[in-house]
Tab-separated table of C-alpha atoms and ligand atoms in Angstrom:
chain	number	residue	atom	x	y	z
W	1	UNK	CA	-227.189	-56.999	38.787
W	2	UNK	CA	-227.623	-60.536	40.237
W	3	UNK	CA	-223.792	-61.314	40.472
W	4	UNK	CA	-223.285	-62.490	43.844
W	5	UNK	CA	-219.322	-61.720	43.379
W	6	UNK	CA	-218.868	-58.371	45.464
W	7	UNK	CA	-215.915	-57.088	43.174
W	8	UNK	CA	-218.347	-57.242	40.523
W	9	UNK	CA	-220.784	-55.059	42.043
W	10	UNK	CA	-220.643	-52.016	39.807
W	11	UNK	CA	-221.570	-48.345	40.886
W	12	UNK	CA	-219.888	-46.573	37.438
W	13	UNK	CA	-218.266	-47.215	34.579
W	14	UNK	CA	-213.951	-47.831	34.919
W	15	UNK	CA	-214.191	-49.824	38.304
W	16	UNK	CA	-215.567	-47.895	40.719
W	17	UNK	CA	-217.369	-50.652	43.485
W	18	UNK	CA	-220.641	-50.062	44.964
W	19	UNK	CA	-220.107	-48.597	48.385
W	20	UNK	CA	-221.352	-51.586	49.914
W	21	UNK	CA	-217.838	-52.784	49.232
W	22	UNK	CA	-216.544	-50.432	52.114
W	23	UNK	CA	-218.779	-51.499	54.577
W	24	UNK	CA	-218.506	-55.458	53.854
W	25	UNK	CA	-214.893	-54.601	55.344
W	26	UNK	CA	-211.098	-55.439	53.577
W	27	UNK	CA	-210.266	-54.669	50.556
W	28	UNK	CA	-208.588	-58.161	49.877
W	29	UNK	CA	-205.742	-58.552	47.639
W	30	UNK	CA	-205.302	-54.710	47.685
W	31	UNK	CA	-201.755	-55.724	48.723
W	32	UNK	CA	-200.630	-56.738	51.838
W	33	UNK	CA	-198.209	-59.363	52.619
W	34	UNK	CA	-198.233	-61.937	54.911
W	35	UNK	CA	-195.097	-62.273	57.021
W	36	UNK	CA	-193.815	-65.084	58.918
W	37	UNK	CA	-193.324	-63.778	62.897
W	38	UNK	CA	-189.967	-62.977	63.618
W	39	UNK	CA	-188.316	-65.114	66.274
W	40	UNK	CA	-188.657	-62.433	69.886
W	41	UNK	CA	-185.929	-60.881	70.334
W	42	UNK	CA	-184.482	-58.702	73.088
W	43	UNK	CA	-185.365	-55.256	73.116
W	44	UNK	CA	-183.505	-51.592	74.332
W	45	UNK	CA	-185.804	-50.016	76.346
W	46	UNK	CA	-186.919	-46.817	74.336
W	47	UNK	CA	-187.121	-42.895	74.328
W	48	UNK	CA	-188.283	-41.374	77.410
W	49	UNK	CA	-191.796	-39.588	78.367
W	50	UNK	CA	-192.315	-36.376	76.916
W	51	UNK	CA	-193.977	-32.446	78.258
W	52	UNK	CA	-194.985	-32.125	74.872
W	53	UNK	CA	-195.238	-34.834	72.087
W	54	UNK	CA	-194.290	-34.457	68.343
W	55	UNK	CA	-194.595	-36.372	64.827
W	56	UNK	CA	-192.510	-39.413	64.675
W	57	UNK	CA	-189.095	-38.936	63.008
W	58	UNK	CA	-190.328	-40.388	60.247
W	59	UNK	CA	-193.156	-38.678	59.174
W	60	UNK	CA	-191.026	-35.281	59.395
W	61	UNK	CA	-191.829	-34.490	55.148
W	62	UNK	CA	-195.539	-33.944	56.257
W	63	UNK	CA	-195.150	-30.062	55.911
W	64	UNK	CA	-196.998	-26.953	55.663
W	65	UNK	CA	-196.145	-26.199	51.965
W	66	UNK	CA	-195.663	-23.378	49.859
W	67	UNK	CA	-194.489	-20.647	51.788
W	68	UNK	CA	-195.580	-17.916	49.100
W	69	UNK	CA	-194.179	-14.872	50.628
W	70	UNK	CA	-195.106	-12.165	49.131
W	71	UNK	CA	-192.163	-10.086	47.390
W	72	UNK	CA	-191.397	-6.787	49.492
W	73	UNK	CA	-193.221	-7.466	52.741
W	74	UNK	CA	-192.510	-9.438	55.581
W	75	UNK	CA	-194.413	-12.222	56.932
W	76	UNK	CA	-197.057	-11.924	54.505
W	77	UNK	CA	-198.033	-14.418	52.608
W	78	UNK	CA	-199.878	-18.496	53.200
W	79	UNK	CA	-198.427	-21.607	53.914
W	80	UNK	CA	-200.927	-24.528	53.220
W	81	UNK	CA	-202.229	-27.456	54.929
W	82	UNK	CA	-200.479	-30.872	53.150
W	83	UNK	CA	-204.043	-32.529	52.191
W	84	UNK	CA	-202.479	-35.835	50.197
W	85	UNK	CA	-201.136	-36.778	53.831
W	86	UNK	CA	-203.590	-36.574	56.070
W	87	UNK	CA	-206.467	-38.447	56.956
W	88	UNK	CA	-209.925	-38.148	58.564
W	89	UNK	CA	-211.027	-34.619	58.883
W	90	UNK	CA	-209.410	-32.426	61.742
W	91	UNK	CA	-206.389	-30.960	60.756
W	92	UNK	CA	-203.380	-31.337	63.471
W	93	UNK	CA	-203.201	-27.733	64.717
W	94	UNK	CA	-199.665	-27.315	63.685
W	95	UNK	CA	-200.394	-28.540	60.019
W	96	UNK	CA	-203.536	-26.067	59.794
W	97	UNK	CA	-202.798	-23.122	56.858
W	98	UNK	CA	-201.670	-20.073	57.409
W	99	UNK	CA	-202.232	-16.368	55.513
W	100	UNK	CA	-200.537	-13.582	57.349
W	101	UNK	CA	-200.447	-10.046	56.453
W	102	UNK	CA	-197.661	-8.627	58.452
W	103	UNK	CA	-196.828	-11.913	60.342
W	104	UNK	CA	-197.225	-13.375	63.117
W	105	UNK	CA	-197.368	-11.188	67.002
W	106	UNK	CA	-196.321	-12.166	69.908
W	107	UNK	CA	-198.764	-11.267	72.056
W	108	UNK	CA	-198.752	-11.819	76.064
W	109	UNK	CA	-201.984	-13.578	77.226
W	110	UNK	CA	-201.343	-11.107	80.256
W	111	UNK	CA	-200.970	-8.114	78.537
W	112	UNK	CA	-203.751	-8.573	75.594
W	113	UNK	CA	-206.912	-6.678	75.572
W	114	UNK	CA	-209.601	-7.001	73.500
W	115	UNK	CA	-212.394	-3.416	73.359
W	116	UNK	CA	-215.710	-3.691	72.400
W	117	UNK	CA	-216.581	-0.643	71.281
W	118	UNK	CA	-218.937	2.051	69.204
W	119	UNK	CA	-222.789	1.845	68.582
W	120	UNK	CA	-223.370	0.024	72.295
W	121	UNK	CA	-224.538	1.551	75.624
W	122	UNK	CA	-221.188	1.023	77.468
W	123	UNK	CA	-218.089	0.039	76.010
W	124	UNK	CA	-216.331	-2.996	77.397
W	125	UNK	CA	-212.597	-4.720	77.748
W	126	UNK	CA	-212.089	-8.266	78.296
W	127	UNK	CA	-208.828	-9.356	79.266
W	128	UNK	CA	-208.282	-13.453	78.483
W	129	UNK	CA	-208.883	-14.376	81.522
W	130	UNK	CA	-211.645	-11.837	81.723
W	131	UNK	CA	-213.016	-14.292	78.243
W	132	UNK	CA	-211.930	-17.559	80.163
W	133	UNK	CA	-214.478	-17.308	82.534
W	134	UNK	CA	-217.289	-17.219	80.076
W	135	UNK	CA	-219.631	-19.903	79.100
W	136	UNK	CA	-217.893	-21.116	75.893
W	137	UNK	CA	-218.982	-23.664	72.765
W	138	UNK	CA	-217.286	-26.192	71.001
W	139	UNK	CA	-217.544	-27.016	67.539
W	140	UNK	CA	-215.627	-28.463	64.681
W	141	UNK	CA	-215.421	-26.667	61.515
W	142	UNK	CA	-213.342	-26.128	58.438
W	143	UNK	CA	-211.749	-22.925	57.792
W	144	UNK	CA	-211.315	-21.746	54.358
W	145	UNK	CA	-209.261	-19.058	52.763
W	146	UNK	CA	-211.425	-17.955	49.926
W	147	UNK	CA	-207.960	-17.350	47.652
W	148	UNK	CA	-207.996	-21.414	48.237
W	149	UNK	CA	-207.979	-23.645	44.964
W	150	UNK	CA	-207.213	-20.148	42.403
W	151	UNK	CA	-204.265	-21.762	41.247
W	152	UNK	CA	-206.653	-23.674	38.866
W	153	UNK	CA	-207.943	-20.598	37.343
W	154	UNK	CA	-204.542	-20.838	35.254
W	155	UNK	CA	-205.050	-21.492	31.350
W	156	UNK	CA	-202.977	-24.465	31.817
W	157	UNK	CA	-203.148	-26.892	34.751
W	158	UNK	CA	-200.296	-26.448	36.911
W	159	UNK	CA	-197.883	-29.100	38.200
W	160	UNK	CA	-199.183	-28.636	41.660
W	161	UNK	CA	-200.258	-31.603	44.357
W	162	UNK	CA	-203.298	-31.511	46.154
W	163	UNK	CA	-201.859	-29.471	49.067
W	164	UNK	CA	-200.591	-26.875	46.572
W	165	UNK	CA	-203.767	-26.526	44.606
W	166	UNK	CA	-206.302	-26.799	47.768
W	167	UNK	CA	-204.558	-26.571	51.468
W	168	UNK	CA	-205.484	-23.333	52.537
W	169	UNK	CA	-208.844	-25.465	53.501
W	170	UNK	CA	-208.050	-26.869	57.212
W	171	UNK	CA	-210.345	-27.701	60.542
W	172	UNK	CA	-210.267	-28.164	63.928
W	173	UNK	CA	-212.496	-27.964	67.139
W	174	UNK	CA	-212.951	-24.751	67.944
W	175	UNK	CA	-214.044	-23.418	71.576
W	176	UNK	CA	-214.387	-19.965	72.185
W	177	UNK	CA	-217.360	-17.475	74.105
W	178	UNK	CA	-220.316	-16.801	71.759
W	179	UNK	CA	-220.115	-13.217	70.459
W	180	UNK	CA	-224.143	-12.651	70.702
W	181	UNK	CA	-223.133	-12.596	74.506
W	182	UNK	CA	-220.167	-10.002	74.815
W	183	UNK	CA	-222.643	-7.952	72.253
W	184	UNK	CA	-225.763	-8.000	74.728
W	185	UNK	CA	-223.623	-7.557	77.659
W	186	UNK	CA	-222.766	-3.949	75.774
W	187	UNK	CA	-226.057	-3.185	74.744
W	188	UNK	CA	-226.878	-2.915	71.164
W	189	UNK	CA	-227.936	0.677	69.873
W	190	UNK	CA	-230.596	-0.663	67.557
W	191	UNK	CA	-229.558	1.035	64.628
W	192	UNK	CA	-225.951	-0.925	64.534
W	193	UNK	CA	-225.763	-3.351	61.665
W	194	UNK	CA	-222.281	-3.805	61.188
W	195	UNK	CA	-219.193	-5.304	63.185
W	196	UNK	CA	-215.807	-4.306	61.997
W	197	UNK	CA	-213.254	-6.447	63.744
W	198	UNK	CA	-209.720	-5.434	63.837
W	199	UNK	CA	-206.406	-8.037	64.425
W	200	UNK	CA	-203.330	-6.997	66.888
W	201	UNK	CA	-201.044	-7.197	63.992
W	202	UNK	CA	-198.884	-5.212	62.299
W	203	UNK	CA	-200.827	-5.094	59.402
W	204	UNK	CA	-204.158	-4.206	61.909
W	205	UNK	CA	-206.244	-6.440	59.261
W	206	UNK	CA	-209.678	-5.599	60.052
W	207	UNK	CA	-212.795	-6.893	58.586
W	208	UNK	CA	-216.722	-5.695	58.512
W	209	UNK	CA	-218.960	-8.357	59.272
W	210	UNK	CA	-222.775	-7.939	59.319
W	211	UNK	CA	-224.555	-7.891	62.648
W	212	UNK	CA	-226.726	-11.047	62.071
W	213	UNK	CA	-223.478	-13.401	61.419
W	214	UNK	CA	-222.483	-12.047	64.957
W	215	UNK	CA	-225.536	-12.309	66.718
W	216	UNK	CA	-225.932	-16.105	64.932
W	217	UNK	CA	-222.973	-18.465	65.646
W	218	UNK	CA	-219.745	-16.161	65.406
W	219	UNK	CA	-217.393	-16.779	68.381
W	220	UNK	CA	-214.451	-15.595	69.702
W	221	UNK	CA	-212.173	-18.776	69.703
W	222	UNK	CA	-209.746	-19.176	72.607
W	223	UNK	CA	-209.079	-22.788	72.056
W	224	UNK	CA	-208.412	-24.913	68.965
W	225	UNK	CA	-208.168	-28.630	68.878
W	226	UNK	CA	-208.496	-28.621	73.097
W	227	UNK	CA	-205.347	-26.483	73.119
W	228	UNK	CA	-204.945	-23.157	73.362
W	229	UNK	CA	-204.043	-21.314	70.318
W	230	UNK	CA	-201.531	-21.828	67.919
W	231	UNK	CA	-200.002	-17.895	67.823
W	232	UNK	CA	-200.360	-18.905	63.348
W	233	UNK	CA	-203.718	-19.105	64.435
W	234	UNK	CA	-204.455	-15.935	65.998
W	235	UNK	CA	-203.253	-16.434	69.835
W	236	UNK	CA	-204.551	-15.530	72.661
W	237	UNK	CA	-207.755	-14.471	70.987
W	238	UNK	CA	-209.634	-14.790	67.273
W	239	UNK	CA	-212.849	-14.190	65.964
W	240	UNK	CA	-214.808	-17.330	64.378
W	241	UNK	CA	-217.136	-17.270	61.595
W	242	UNK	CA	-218.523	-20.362	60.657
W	243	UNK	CA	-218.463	-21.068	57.125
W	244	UNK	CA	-216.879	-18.108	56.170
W	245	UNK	CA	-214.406	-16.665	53.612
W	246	UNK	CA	-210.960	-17.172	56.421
W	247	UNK	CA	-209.951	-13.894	56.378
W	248	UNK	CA	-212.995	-12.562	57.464
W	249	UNK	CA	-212.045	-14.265	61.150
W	250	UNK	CA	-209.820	-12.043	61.862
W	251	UNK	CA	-206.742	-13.635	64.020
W	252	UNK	CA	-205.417	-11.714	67.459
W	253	UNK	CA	-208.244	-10.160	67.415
W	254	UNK	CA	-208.312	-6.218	69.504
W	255	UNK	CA	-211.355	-4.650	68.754
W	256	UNK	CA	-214.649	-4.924	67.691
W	257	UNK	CA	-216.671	-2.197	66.735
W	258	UNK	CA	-220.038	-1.965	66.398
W	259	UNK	CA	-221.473	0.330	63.781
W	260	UNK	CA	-224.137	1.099	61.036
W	261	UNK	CA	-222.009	0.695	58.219
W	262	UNK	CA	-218.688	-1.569	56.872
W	263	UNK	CA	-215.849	0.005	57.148
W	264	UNK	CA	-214.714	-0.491	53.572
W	265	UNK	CA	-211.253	-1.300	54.100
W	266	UNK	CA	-208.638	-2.206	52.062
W	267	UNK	CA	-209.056	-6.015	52.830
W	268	UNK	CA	-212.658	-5.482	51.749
W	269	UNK	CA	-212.099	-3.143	48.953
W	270	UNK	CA	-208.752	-3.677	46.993
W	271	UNK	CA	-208.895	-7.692	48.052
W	272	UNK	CA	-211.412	-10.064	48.884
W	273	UNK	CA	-213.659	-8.666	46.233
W	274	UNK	CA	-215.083	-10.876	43.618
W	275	UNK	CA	-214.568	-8.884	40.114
W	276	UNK	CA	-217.144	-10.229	37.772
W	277	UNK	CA	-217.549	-10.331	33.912
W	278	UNK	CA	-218.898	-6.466	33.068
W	279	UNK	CA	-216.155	-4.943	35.377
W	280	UNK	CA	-218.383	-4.336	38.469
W	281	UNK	CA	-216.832	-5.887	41.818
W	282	UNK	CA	-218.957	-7.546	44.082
W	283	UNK	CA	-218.302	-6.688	48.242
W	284	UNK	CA	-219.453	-9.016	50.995
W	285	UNK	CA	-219.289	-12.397	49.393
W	286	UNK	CA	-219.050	-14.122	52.639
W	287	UNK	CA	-219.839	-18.145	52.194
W	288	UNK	CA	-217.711	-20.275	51.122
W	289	UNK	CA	-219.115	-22.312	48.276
W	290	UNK	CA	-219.857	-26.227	48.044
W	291	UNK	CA	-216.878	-28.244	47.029
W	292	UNK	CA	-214.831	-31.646	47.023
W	293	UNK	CA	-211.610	-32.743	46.517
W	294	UNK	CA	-210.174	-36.428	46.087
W	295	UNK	CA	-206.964	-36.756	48.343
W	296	UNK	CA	-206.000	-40.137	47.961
W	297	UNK	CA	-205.015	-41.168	45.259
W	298	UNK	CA	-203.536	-37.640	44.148
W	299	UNK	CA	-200.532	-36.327	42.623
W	300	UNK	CA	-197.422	-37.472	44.262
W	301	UNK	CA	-199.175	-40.620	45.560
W	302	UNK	CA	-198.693	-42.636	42.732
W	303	UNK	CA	-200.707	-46.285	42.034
W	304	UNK	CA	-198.678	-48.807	42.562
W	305	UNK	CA	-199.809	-51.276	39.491
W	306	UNK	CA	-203.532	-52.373	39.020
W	307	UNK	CA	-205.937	-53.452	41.662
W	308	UNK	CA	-208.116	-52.073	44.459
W	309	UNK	CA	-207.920	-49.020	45.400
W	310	UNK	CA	-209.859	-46.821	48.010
W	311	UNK	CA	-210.731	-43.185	47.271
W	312	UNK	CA	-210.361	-40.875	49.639
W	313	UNK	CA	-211.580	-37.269	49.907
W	314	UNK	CA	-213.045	-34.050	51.474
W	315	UNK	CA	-216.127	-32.737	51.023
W	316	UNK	CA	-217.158	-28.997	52.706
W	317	UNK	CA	-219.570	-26.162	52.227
W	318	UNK	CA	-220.151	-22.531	54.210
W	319	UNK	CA	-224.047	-23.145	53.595
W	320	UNK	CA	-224.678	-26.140	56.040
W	321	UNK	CA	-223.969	-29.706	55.342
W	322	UNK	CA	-222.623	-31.608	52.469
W	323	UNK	CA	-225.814	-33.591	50.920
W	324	UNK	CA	-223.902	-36.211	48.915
W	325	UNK	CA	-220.666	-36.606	46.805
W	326	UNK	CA	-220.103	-38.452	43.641
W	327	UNK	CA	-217.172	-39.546	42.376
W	328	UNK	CA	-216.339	-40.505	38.468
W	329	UNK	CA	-213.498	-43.216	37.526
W	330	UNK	CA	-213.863	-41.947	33.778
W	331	UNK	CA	-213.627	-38.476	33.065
W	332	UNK	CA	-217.601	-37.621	34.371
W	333	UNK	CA	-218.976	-40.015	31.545
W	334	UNK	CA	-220.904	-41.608	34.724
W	335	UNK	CA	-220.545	-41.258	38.384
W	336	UNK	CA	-221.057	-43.095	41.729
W	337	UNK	CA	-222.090	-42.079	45.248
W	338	UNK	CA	-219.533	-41.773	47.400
W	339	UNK	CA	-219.704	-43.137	51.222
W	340	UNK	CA	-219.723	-40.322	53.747
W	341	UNK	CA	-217.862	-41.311	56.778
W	342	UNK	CA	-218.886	-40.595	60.271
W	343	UNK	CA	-220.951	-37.729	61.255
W	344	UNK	CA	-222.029	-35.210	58.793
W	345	UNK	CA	-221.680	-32.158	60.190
W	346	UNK	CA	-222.332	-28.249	59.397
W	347	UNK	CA	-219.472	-26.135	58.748
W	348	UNK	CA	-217.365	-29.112	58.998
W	349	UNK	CA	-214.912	-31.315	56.491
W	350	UNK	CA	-216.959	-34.687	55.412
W	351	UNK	CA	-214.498	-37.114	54.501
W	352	UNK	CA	-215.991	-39.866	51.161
W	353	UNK	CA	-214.556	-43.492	50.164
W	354	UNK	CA	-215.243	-45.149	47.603
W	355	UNK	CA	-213.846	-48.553	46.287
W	356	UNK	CA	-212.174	-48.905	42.787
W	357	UNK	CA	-210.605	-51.226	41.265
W	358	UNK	CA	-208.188	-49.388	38.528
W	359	UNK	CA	-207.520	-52.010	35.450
W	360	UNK	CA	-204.408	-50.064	35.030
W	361	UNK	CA	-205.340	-47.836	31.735
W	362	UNK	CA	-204.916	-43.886	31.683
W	363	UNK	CA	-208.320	-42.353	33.170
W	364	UNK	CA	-209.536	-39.258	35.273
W	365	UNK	CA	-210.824	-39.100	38.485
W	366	UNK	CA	-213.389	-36.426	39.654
W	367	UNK	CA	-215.464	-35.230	41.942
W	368	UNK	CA	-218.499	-33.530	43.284
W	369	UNK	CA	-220.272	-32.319	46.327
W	370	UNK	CA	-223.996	-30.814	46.509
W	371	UNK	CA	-225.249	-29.004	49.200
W	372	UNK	CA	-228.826	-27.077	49.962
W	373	UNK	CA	-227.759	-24.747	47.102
W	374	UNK	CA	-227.036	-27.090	44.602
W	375	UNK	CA	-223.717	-29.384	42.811
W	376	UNK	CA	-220.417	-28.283	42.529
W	377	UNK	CA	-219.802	-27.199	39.244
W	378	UNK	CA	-217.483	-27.843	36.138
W	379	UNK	CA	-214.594	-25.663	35.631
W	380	UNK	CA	-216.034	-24.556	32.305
W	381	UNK	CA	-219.548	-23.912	33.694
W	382	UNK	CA	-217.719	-21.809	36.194
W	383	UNK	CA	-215.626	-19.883	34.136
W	384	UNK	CA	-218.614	-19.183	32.274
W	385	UNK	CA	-220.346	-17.585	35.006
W	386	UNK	CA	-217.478	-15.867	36.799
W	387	UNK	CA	-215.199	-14.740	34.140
W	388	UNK	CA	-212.240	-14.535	33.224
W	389	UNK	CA	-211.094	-12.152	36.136
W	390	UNK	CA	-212.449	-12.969	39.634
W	391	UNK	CA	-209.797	-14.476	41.824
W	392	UNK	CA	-211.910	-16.012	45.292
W	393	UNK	CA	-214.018	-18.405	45.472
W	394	UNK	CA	-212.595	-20.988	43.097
W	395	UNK	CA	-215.026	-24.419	43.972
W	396	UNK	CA	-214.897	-26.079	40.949
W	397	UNK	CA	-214.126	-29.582	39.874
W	398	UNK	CA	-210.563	-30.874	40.315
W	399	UNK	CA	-209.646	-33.804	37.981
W	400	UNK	CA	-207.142	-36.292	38.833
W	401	UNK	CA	-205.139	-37.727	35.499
W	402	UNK	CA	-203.911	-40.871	35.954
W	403	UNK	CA	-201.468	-42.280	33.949
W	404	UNK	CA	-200.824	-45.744	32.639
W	405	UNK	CA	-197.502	-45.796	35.033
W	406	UNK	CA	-199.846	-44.898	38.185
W	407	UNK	CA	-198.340	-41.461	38.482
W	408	UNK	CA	-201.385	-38.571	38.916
W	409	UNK	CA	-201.383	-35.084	37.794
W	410	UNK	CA	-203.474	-31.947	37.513
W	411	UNK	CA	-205.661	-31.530	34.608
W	412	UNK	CA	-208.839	-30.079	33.160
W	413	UNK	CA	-211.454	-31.605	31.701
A	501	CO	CO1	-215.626	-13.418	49.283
């Protein structure tokens, strides 16, 4: 297309922009005003310096959401991370999800111990300070519950917002002492093949994970966002597996030990199993799968009239980096590359903008990520190869309707 007019610059069908657009700067006439300056006036002096700073007043209905406590137990359940709101791609620590099962202990920093333990030459306990004096990593990564996103496995689309639907997907830096060290401090029997990590909690939530994740880029994470902690997050002390199903990084963590087998426990056994079509469960299914999700605009963040709009989304998968996203303005019947912003890193949230300008009619927005293993599929393509009855790993396509008032909801296409 020769037409030197950048708004005219089409990527796909229904108005999406060629991503040009974003880098050519402003979105003009996407609707600010222009004000005339207020005559100075005098000014109280304000609030007073803070130990400890918070959210401005008036962003106080950016909330975890969705407390989903389960019936008959205490403190277990998820609260999730309010997507629509937020920005970028680190999620404040006190906004990151939660999934508890038996709530959250209070454990003294002074008092915690965590044992390594089992198929090693010498066992070992590391206080936290014993762990704070250890060489440590940083990286930032997403976590992922792999129960994330299963509220679209529903016949019908649910009235949910984006948080609902898709927040227990968060990520921060995490810092924390490689575990390959602790492990050849011990001295691996060379038989051991398995570590099964076990939480301070009430619940003692314990995990197997296989020897090679350990010995590759798990950590034990001490800090989180360049802050200690959050005690929702597993304070003093939690284990960190990159890319992995959430649960599997077992929070407050107490022991690890090594062995030549899983432990086959009931959060390995009667949950976080993936039950597929002929009845026969699969174990293990650590990765967290390819996927995308458009944030802005999303349900409860209506459109206010025709016009220019940026889209605004996350893009993650447990196998590496995100390749590329696409992103359709007309139920899939064509799609445009999104613009990946910043630094694409492994492990990590990738957040994609693209430009659209909406002529105000009904449509659906989508869409998709692909990583080394391939796209993000349809809902129907999943469903087909799933099953009706697995419950984790839900990465399929959302779709965004939009009505002609501006107002968004769930759907399926
Ligand atoms: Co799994």
């Amino acid at each position: 297309m020769a037409d030197k007019d950048p708004l005219h610059d089409r990527a796909a069908g229904n108005g999406l922009l060629h991503r040009r657009m974003l880098l050519q700067g402003g979105l003009a006439g996407a609707g600010g005003l222009v004000l005339q300056r207020a005559a100075a006036a005098g000014r109280a002096p304000g609030a007073p310096l803070s130990g400890y700073g918070a959210p401005s007043r008036f962003e106080q209905a950016v909330q975890r959401g969705d407390f989903s406590n389960q019936p008959g137990t205490l403190g277990s359940g998820a609260s999730r991370t309010p997507l629509q709101f937020l920005e970028g791609t680190l999620t404040p620590s006190g906004l990151h999800f939660e999934r508890h099962h038996s709530g959250v202990p209070e454990l003294d920093p002074a008092q915690h111990k965590l044992t390594l333990h089992g198929r090693v030459r010498r066992n070992l306990e590391f206080s936290t300070e014993d762990l704070l004096r250890y060489p440590m990593v940083s990286r930032i990564m997403f976590l992922e519950c792999s129960g994330n996103s299963a509220a679209n496995l529903s016949a019908q689309p649910k009235a949910l917002d984006c948080g609902h639907i898709h927040g227990l997907v968060s990520a921060s830096e995490w810092t924390g002492v490689p575990v390959s060290v602790l492990l050849q401090e011990a001295g691996l029997d060379p038989a051991a093949s398995w570590v099964i990590a076990e939480g301070a909690d009430a619940a003692r939530m314990n995990r197997s994970i296989p020897m090679h994740k350990m010995l590759d880029d798990a950590i034990i994470a001490l800090y989180q966002n360049g802050e200690r902690l959050r005690a929702e997050n597993g304070y003093p002390m939690r284990l960190f597996l990159p890319g992995y199903e959430g649960n599997a990084s077992v929070k407050w963590l107490r022991y690890l030990q090594v062995s030549t087998q899983p432990a086959m426990s009931r959060q390995e056994t009667s949950k976080y199993t993936d039950l597929g079509k002929d009845g026969t469960a699969e174990v293990f299914t650590f990765p967290m799968q390819v996927k995308s999700v458009i944030t802005s605009p999303s349900p409860g963040l209506h459109l206010r009239g025709p016009g220019l709009y940026e889209i605004s989304g996350l893009a993650w998968t447990g196998n590496g980096a995100v390749n590329k996203v696409e992103v359709s303005a007309d139920g899939g019947a064509s799609w445009a590359e999104a613009a990946l912003d910043g630094v694409v890193l492994p492990q990590a949230l990738t957040r994609f903008r693209m430009v659209w300008q909406w002529d105000g009619a009904p449509c659906v927005l989508l869409s998709r990520a692909v990583d080394s293993s391939g796209t993000q599929p349809s809902r129907e393509a999943l469903l087909k190869r799933m099953g009706q009855r697995f419950f984790y790993h839900y990465n399929a396509i959302q779709a965004w309707r939009v009505g002609a008032d501006g107002q968004l909801q769930n759907t399926y296409v």
